[in-house]
């Protein structure tokens, strides 16, 4: 009876002898831990910056986490220079996050026995350590899963992705900092010691190791190879042409942009956004511009085309991690439109509203520094031709360094004033 119980216990993950891989040990855990120390810190920083790029403290329409309180302490006016700032930041965030998946999984695998040790807590300190590990592991899985789902399933959590991913990041990163402070010295010591002797000791070393089928270095190459493969099939979405076609893991099945002037990625099509072609025709469409002391002007497309037109070379960069190279946009400067409604100097903020009736991205606010930038346009054409319906015909916003979501398509109304 007692023997049968012991035998069953040995087969359960709660028994140290259940874990037989000879690869587990301080060396693998330490190497992976050091990689994650750098990688996750960079993920956190690029993520916070990406969030600041929405200018959430500007206006309620931009703020996806209205209850963030002091967690918004670091927010600042997002600059317009360099014009590829968001493209770089979010490209690094998404590409790095996806590339780190094999490293994260290998790290969790390497310490898996520790998650099952019994008794659950030997002391108060041990109990606290295990709760913090729960937040660490749970937080890591939560952040990676919500991030990947948002990229792959095209806004699976409408409106709620930002709060989930934002608050999750703070919980995860807090546990991560505690863990890093406690474990980094140990990891560095392990690596130094193991360079001299090959002898591994530690909790996660199997008491009853199986025959090795691959060396520790081989295992690391396997993890690194997985990361490299993910990197090579993701990074291309930040570029054009042949490189974009290597981005096998980028979301597909959306609208085909085709070739020609409008031949760059389309996020939401006009049909998806419910834009009725009858509303965008020369006869029907009027841009409403509102400003100081109730001043309002209404402009048809032909009238806009008679205003001074300017060109800017700017990319579209989406939170999903894809971006285009610079496209040649041509249209009316936002600051010139502000002048029409009474803001002769120092243009204020602007609220941009689309013809689109439903959906989170039909409105966005831009800050005064973005309105003032001479490259910020109400674009009427791109790469030498009229905007296509899917890229926002009759008119769309384009602003340097801003996330794609602030580049509102099918614009119907601009309201200038301090928001
Ligand atoms: N009205 C409206 N504008 C919008 C959107 C939208 O859903 N509705 N999507 C935004 C997002 S999230 C991005 S990334 C860009 C994409 O522009 P593109 O489709 O021309 O590449 O448009 C932005 N403008
Ligand atoms: Mo986007």
Coordinates of C-alpha atoms and ligand atoms in Angstrom, one line a residue:
X1 CA 0.0 0.0 0.0
X2 CA 2.6 2.4 1.1
X3 CA 4.9 1.3 -1.7
X4 CA 2.1 1.7 -4.3
X5 CA 1.5 5.2 -2.9
X6 CA 5.2 6.0 -3.2
X7 CA 5.3 4.7 -6.7
X8 CA 2.4 6.8 -7.7
X9 CA 3.9 9.9 -6.1
X10 CA 7.1 9.3 -8.1
X11 CA 5.0 9.6 -11.3
X12 CA 3.3 12.8 -10.2
X13 CA 4.9 16.1 -11.0
X14 CA 5.1 16.9 -7.3
X15 CA 7.9 14.3 -7.0
X16 CA 11.4 15.5 -7.8
X17 CA 12.1 12.2 -9.5
X18 CA 9.3 12.9 -12.0
X19 CA 11.5 15.5 -13.7
X20 CA 14.2 13.5 -15.4
X21 CA 15.7 15.7 -18.1
X22 CA 19.4 16.0 -17.6
X23 CA 19.3 19.5 -19.3
X24 CA 17.6 21.2 -16.4
X25 CA 20.0 23.0 -14.1
X26 CA 21.4 26.3 -13.2
X27 CA 23.4 26.8 -16.5
X28 CA 20.4 26.7 -18.8
X29 CA 18.2 28.6 -16.4
X30 CA 20.8 31.3 -15.9
X31 CA 21.6 31.8 -19.6
X32 CA 17.9 32.1 -20.5
X33 CA 17.3 34.3 -17.5
X34 CA 20.0 36.8 -18.5
X35 CA 18.5 36.9 -22.1
X36 CA 15.1 37.6 -20.6
X37 CA 16.4 40.3 -18.2
X38 CA 17.5 42.4 -21.2
X39 CA 14.7 41.4 -23.5
X40 CA 11.7 41.9 -21.2
X41 CA 13.1 45.2 -19.9
X42 CA 13.2 46.5 -23.5
X43 CA 9.7 45.1 -24.1
X44 CA 8.4 47.0 -21.1
X45 CA 10.0 50.3 -22.1
X46 CA 8.9 50.1 -25.7
X47 CA 5.5 49.2 -24.6
X48 CA 5.1 52.2 -22.2
X49 CA 6.4 54.5 -25.0
X50 CA 4.0 53.0 -27.5
X51 CA 1.2 53.7 -25.0
X52 CA 2.4 57.3 -24.6
X53 CA 2.3 57.7 -28.4
X54 CA -1.5 57.7 -28.2
X55 CA -1.4 60.9 -26.1
X56 CA -3.9 59.3 -23.7
X57 CA -3.8 62.3 -21.3
X58 CA -4.9 64.6 -24.1
X59 CA -8.6 63.7 -24.5
X60 CA -11.0 61.0 -23.4
X61 CA -11.2 59.6 -27.0
X62 CA -7.5 58.8 -26.9
X63 CA -7.5 57.3 -23.4
X64 CA -7.9 53.6 -23.4
X65 CA -7.2 53.2 -19.6
X66 CA -9.1 56.1 -17.9
X67 CA -8.5 54.6 -14.4
X68 CA -4.8 54.3 -14.7
X69 CA -4.2 57.0 -12.0
X70 CA -0.5 57.3 -11.0
X71 CA 0.5 54.7 -13.6
X72 CA 0.2 57.5 -16.1
X73 CA 2.9 59.4 -14.2
X74 CA 5.4 59.1 -17.1
X75 CA 3.2 60.3 -19.9
X76 CA 4.5 63.2 -22.1
X77 CA 3.5 65.0 -25.3
X78 CA 4.5 62.6 -28.0
X79 CA 6.9 64.3 -30.4
X80 CA 6.7 64.4 -34.2
X81 CA 10.5 63.8 -34.6
X82 CA 12.0 61.6 -35.8
X83 CA 9.1 60.8 -38.2
X84 CA 9.7 57.1 -37.8
X85 CA 9.6 57.1 -34.0
X86 CA 6.4 55.0 -33.5
X87 CA 7.3 52.8 -36.4
X88 CA 10.6 51.9 -34.7
X89 CA 9.2 51.7 -31.2
X90 CA 6.3 49.4 -32.0
X91 CA 8.2 47.4 -34.6
X92 CA 10.8 46.6 -31.9
X93 CA 8.0 45.9 -29.3
X94 CA 6.1 43.4 -31.4
X95 CA 9.1 41.8 -33.2
X96 CA 11.0 41.3 -30.0
X97 CA 8.0 40.0 -28.1
X98 CA 7.4 37.3 -30.7
X99 CA 11.1 36.5 -30.9
X100 CA 11.3 36.0 -27.1
X101 CA 8.5 33.4 -27.0
X102 CA 10.8 30.3 -27.3
X103 CA 13.1 31.8 -24.7
X104 CA 10.3 32.4 -22.3
X105 CA 8.9 28.9 -22.8
X106 CA 12.3 27.3 -22.4
X107 CA 12.9 29.3 -19.2
X108 CA 9.6 28.1 -17.8
X109 CA 10.4 24.6 -18.8
X110 CA 13.8 24.8 -17.1
X111 CA 12.3 25.7 -13.7
X112 CA 9.1 23.7 -14.0
X113 CA 9.9 21.4 -11.1
X114 CA 10.0 24.3 -8.8
X115 CA 6.4 25.2 -9.5
X116 CA 5.4 21.8 -8.2
X117 CA 7.5 21.6 -5.0
X118 CA 5.7 20.5 -1.9
X119 CA 4.8 21.6 0.7
X120 CA 3.3 24.7 -1.0
X121 CA 5.0 26.9 1.6
X122 CA 7.6 26.2 4.2
X123 CA 7.6 29.6 5.8
X124 CA 6.0 33.0 5.4
X125 CA 9.0 34.1 3.3
X126 CA 8.7 31.0 1.1
X127 CA 5.0 31.6 0.7
X128 CA 5.6 35.2 -0.4
X129 CA 8.2 34.1 -2.8
X130 CA 5.9 31.5 -4.4
X131 CA 3.0 34.1 -4.7
X132 CA 5.4 36.4 -6.5
X133 CA 6.4 33.6 -8.8
X134 CA 2.8 33.0 -9.6
X135 CA 2.4 36.7 -10.5
X136 CA 5.6 36.4 -12.5
X137 CA 4.7 33.3 -14.5
X138 CA 1.0 34.2 -14.8
X139 CA 1.9 37.8 -15.8
X140 CA 4.4 36.7 -18.4
X141 CA 1.9 34.2 -20.0
X142 CA -0.9 36.8 -19.9
X143 CA 1.2 39.5 -21.5
X144 CA 2.5 37.3 -24.3
X145 CA -0.9 35.8 -25.0
X146 CA -2.8 39.1 -25.1
X147 CA -0.1 40.6 -27.2
X148 CA -0.1 37.8 -29.8
X149 CA -3.9 37.6 -29.9
X150 CA -4.2 41.3 -30.5
X151 CA -1.8 41.1 -33.4
X152 CA -3.1 37.8 -34.9
X153 CA -6.8 38.0 -34.3
X154 CA -7.2 41.6 -35.2
X155 CA -8.4 43.3 -32.0
X156 CA -10.0 40.3 -30.4
X157 CA -10.8 42.3 -27.3
X158 CA -12.4 45.5 -28.8
X159 CA -11.5 48.4 -26.5
X160 CA -10.3 46.1 -23.7
X161 CA -6.9 45.1 -25.1
X162 CA -5.3 48.2 -23.9
X163 CA -6.4 48.0 -20.3
X164 CA -5.6 44.3 -20.2
X165 CA -2.2 44.6 -21.7
X166 CA -1.3 47.8 -19.8
X167 CA -2.3 46.8 -16.3
X168 CA -1.0 43.3 -16.9
X169 CA 2.3 44.8 -17.9
X170 CA 2.6 46.7 -14.6
X171 CA 1.8 43.6 -12.5
X172 CA 4.1 41.4 -14.5
X173 CA 7.0 43.9 -14.6
X174 CA 6.7 44.5 -10.8
X175 CA 7.1 40.8 -10.2
X176 CA 9.8 40.7 -12.8
X177 CA 11.9 43.4 -11.0
X178 CA 11.6 41.6 -7.7
X179 CA 12.6 38.4 -9.3
X180 CA 15.5 40.0 -11.2
X181 CA 16.9 41.7 -8.1
X182 CA 16.8 38.4 -6.2
X183 CA 18.1 36.1 -8.9
X184 CA 20.4 38.1 -11.3
X185 CA 23.4 37.9 -8.9
X186 CA 22.9 34.1 -8.6
X187 CA 22.6 33.7 -12.3
X188 CA 25.8 35.5 -12.9
X189 CA 27.6 33.5 -10.2
X190 CA 26.3 30.3 -11.7
X191 CA 27.6 31.1 -15.1
X192 CA 31.0 32.1 -13.7
X193 CA 31.2 29.0 -11.6
X194 CA 30.1 26.6 -14.3
X195 CA 32.7 27.9 -16.7
X196 CA 35.3 26.3 -14.3
X197 CA 33.5 23.1 -13.3
X198 CA 30.7 21.4 -15.3
X199 CA 29.1 20.2 -12.0
X200 CA 25.5 21.3 -11.8
X201 CA 23.8 21.6 -8.5
X202 CA 20.5 23.2 -7.6
X203 CA 16.9 22.6 -6.9
X204 CA 16.0 22.1 -10.6
X205 CA 18.7 19.4 -11.2
X206 CA 17.0 16.0 -11.6
X207 CA 17.9 13.6 -8.8
X208 CA 17.4 10.7 -11.3
X209 CA 18.5 12.1 -14.7
X210 CA 17.6 10.2 -17.9
X211 CA 20.3 9.6 -20.6
X212 CA 20.9 12.8 -22.4
X213 CA 19.7 13.0 -26.0
X214 CA 21.1 16.4 -26.6
X215 CA 23.8 18.6 -25.0
X216 CA 23.0 21.7 -23.0
X217 CA 24.5 23.8 -25.8
X218 CA 22.4 21.8 -28.3
X219 CA 19.3 22.7 -26.3
X220 CA 20.3 26.3 -26.3
X221 CA 20.8 26.3 -30.1
X222 CA 17.4 24.7 -30.5
X223 CA 15.8 27.6 -28.5
X224 CA 17.8 30.2 -30.3
X225 CA 16.9 28.6 -33.6
X226 CA 13.2 28.8 -32.7
X227 CA 13.6 32.5 -31.9
X228 CA 15.5 33.1 -35.1
X229 CA 12.8 31.4 -37.1
X230 CA 10.1 33.6 -35.5
X231 CA 12.2 36.7 -36.0
X232 CA 12.8 36.0 -39.7
X233 CA 9.1 35.3 -40.3
X234 CA 7.9 38.4 -38.4
X235 CA 10.4 41.2 -39.0
X236 CA 9.6 41.6 -42.7
X237 CA 6.2 43.3 -41.8
X238 CA 8.2 46.4 -41.1
X239 CA 9.4 46.7 -44.7
X240 CA 8.1 46.6 -48.2
X241 CA 8.4 44.4 -51.2
X242 CA 10.1 41.0 -51.0
X243 CA 10.9 41.5 -47.3
X244 CA 7.2 41.9 -46.5
X245 CA 6.5 38.6 -48.2
X246 CA 8.8 36.9 -45.7
X247 CA 6.5 37.9 -42.9
X248 CA 4.7 34.6 -42.9
X249 CA 3.5 35.2 -39.3
X250 CA 2.1 38.6 -39.9
X251 CA -1.7 38.7 -40.0
X252 CA -2.9 37.8 -43.4
X253 CA -6.3 37.4 -45.1
X254 CA -7.1 41.1 -44.9
X255 CA -7.8 43.3 -47.9
X256 CA -5.3 42.9 -50.7
X257 CA -3.8 46.3 -51.3
X258 CA -2.8 45.3 -54.9
X259 CA 0.0 47.2 -56.6
X260 CA 0.2 50.8 -57.7
X261 CA 0.1 54.0 -55.7
X262 CA -2.3 52.6 -53.1
X263 CA -0.5 49.3 -52.9
X264 CA 0.5 49.4 -49.2
X265 CA -1.1 47.6 -46.3
X266 CA -4.8 48.3 -45.5
X267 CA -6.0 48.0 -42.0
X268 CA -9.8 48.4 -42.2
X269 CA -11.5 48.6 -45.6
X270 CA -14.2 51.2 -46.4
X271 CA -16.7 48.4 -46.6
X272 CA -15.8 47.1 -43.2
X273 CA -16.1 50.6 -41.7
X274 CA -19.5 50.9 -43.3
X275 CA -18.5 53.9 -45.5
X276 CA -21.3 54.4 -48.0
X277 CA -19.8 55.5 -51.4
X278 CA -22.8 57.8 -51.8
X279 CA -21.5 59.8 -48.8
X280 CA -18.0 60.3 -50.2
X281 CA -18.8 61.6 -53.7
X282 CA -18.0 65.0 -55.0
X283 CA -21.6 66.2 -54.5
X284 CA -22.3 64.8 -51.0
X285 CA -19.0 65.1 -49.1
X286 CA -18.2 68.3 -47.2
X287 CA -15.5 68.6 -44.6
X288 CA -16.7 70.6 -41.6
X289 CA -13.9 72.6 -39.9
X290 CA -14.9 74.2 -36.6
X291 CA -12.8 76.6 -34.5
X292 CA -12.6 79.7 -32.4
X293 CA -15.8 81.4 -31.2
X294 CA -18.1 79.0 -33.1
X295 CA -16.5 79.7 -36.5
X296 CA -17.2 76.9 -39.0
X297 CA -16.4 76.4 -42.6
X298 CA -17.5 73.7 -44.9
X299 CA -15.3 72.7 -47.8
X300 CA -15.9 70.3 -50.7
X301 CA -13.0 68.3 -52.1
X302 CA -12.6 70.7 -55.1
X303 CA -12.3 73.6 -52.7
X304 CA -9.7 71.8 -50.6
X305 CA -7.7 71.1 -53.7
X306 CA -7.5 74.9 -54.4
X307 CA -5.9 75.6 -51.0
X308 CA -2.1 75.4 -50.8
X309 CA -1.1 71.8 -51.2
X310 CA 2.0 70.2 -49.6
X311 CA 3.7 66.8 -49.7
X312 CA 5.1 64.8 -46.8
X313 CA 6.9 61.4 -46.9
X314 CA 5.5 59.5 -43.9
X315 CA 4.9 55.9 -43.0
X316 CA 1.8 54.2 -41.5
X317 CA 2.8 52.2 -38.4
X318 CA 0.1 50.1 -36.7
X319 CA 0.0 48.9 -33.1
X320 CA -0.2 45.4 -34.6
X321 CA 3.5 45.7 -35.4
X322 CA 3.4 46.2 -39.2
X323 CA 4.4 49.4 -40.9
X324 CA 5.0 50.8 -44.3
X325 CA 8.0 52.6 -45.6
X326 CA 7.4 56.4 -46.3
X327 CA 4.6 57.1 -48.7
X328 CA 4.2 60.4 -50.5
X329 CA 1.1 62.0 -49.1
X330 CA -0.2 65.3 -50.5
X331 CA -2.9 67.5 -49.1
X332 CA -3.6 70.5 -46.9
X333 CA -1.6 71.3 -43.8
X334 CA -3.6 70.9 -40.6
X335 CA -2.2 74.2 -39.4
X336 CA -3.5 76.0 -42.5
X337 CA -7.0 74.6 -41.8
X338 CA -6.7 76.0 -38.2
X339 CA -6.0 79.4 -39.7
X340 CA -9.3 79.2 -41.6
X341 CA -11.3 79.0 -38.4
X342 CA -9.5 81.7 -36.4
X343 CA -6.2 80.3 -35.1
X344 CA -3.8 82.5 -37.1
X345 CA -0.9 81.6 -34.9
X346 CA -0.2 78.9 -32.4
X347 CA -2.6 76.2 -33.6
X348 CA -4.4 74.3 -30.8
X349 CA -5.4 70.7 -30.4
X350 CA -7.9 69.1 -32.8
X351 CA -10.6 66.5 -32.6
X352 CA -10.8 64.5 -35.8
X353 CA -14.1 62.7 -36.6
X354 CA -14.7 60.2 -39.4
X355 CA -17.7 59.5 -41.5
X356 CA -17.6 56.1 -39.9
X357 CA -20.4 55.7 -37.4
X358 CA -19.3 52.8 -35.2
X359 CA -16.0 51.5 -34.0
X360 CA -13.3 52.7 -31.6
X361 CA -11.1 54.3 -34.2
X362 CA -13.7 56.7 -35.8
X363 CA -12.4 59.6 -33.7
X364 CA -9.0 60.7 -32.4
X365 CA -7.5 63.8 -30.9
X366 CA -4.2 65.3 -32.0
X367 CA -2.1 67.5 -29.8
X368 CA -1.1 71.1 -30.7
X369 CA 2.5 70.1 -31.5
X370 CA 1.2 67.6 -34.0
X371 CA -1.2 70.1 -35.6
X372 CA 1.7 72.7 -35.8
X373 CA 4.1 70.3 -37.6
X374 CA 4.2 71.4 -41.3
X375 CA 4.3 67.7 -42.3
X376 CA 0.9 67.0 -40.7
X377 CA -1.7 66.9 -43.5
X378 CA -5.3 66.3 -44.3
X379 CA -4.2 64.1 -47.2
X380 CA -6.1 64.0 -50.4
X381 CA -3.8 61.8 -52.4
X382 CA -0.9 59.4 -51.9
X383 CA 2.0 58.5 -54.2
X384 CA 0.6 60.8 -56.9
X385 CA -3.0 59.5 -57.1
X386 CA -6.2 60.2 -55.3
X387 CA -6.6 58.2 -52.1
X388 CA -8.4 54.9 -52.7
X389 CA -11.6 54.3 -50.8
X390 CA -9.7 51.8 -48.5
X391 CA -7.0 54.3 -47.7
X392 CA -9.5 56.9 -46.6
X393 CA -10.9 58.7 -49.7
X394 CA -12.0 61.6 -49.8
X395 CA -9.5 62.7 -47.1
X396 CA -7.5 61.3 -44.2
X397 CA -5.1 62.5 -41.5
X398 CA -1.4 61.8 -41.7
X399 CA 0.9 62.9 -38.8
X400 CA 4.6 62.2 -38.4
X401 CA 5.8 59.7 -35.7
X402 CA 2.2 58.9 -34.6
X403 CA 0.6 55.5 -34.3
X404 CA -1.6 54.5 -37.3
X405 CA -4.7 54.8 -35.2
X406 CA -4.3 58.6 -35.1
X407 CA -4.3 58.7 -38.9
X408 CA -8.0 58.8 -39.2
X409 CA -9.5 57.8 -42.6
X410 CA -12.7 59.2 -44.3
X411 CA -12.5 62.4 -42.3
X412 CA -15.8 64.3 -41.9
X413 CA -15.1 66.9 -39.3
X414 CA -12.2 68.8 -37.6
X415 CA -12.8 70.7 -34.4
X416 CA -9.9 72.9 -33.4
X417 CA -9.6 74.1 -29.8
X418 CA -7.9 73.2 -26.6
X419 CA -9.1 69.8 -25.6
Ligands
LIG1 N1 -12.0 55.9 -39.6 C1 -11.0 55.1 -39.4 N2 -9.7 55.5 -39.5 C2 -8.7 54.6 -39.3 C3 -9.0 53.3 -38.8 C4 -10.3 52.9 -38.7 O1 -10.6 51.8 -38.3 N3 -11.3 53.8 -38.9 N4 -7.9 52.5 -38.5 C5 -6.7 53.2 -38.1 C6 -5.6 52.2 -38.0 S1 -5.6 51.3 -36.6 C7 -4.5 52.2 -38.8 S2 -3.2 51.3 -38.5 C8 -4.5 53.0 -40.1 C9 -4.2 52.2 -41.3 O2 -4.2 52.9 -42.5 P1 -4.2 52.1 -43.9 O3 -5.4 51.2 -43.9 O4 -4.4 53.2 -44.9 O5 -2.9 51.4 -44.0 O6 -5.7 53.7 -40.3 C10 -6.3 54.3 -39.1 N5 -7.4 55.1 -39.5
LIG2 MO1 -3.6 50.3 -36.4

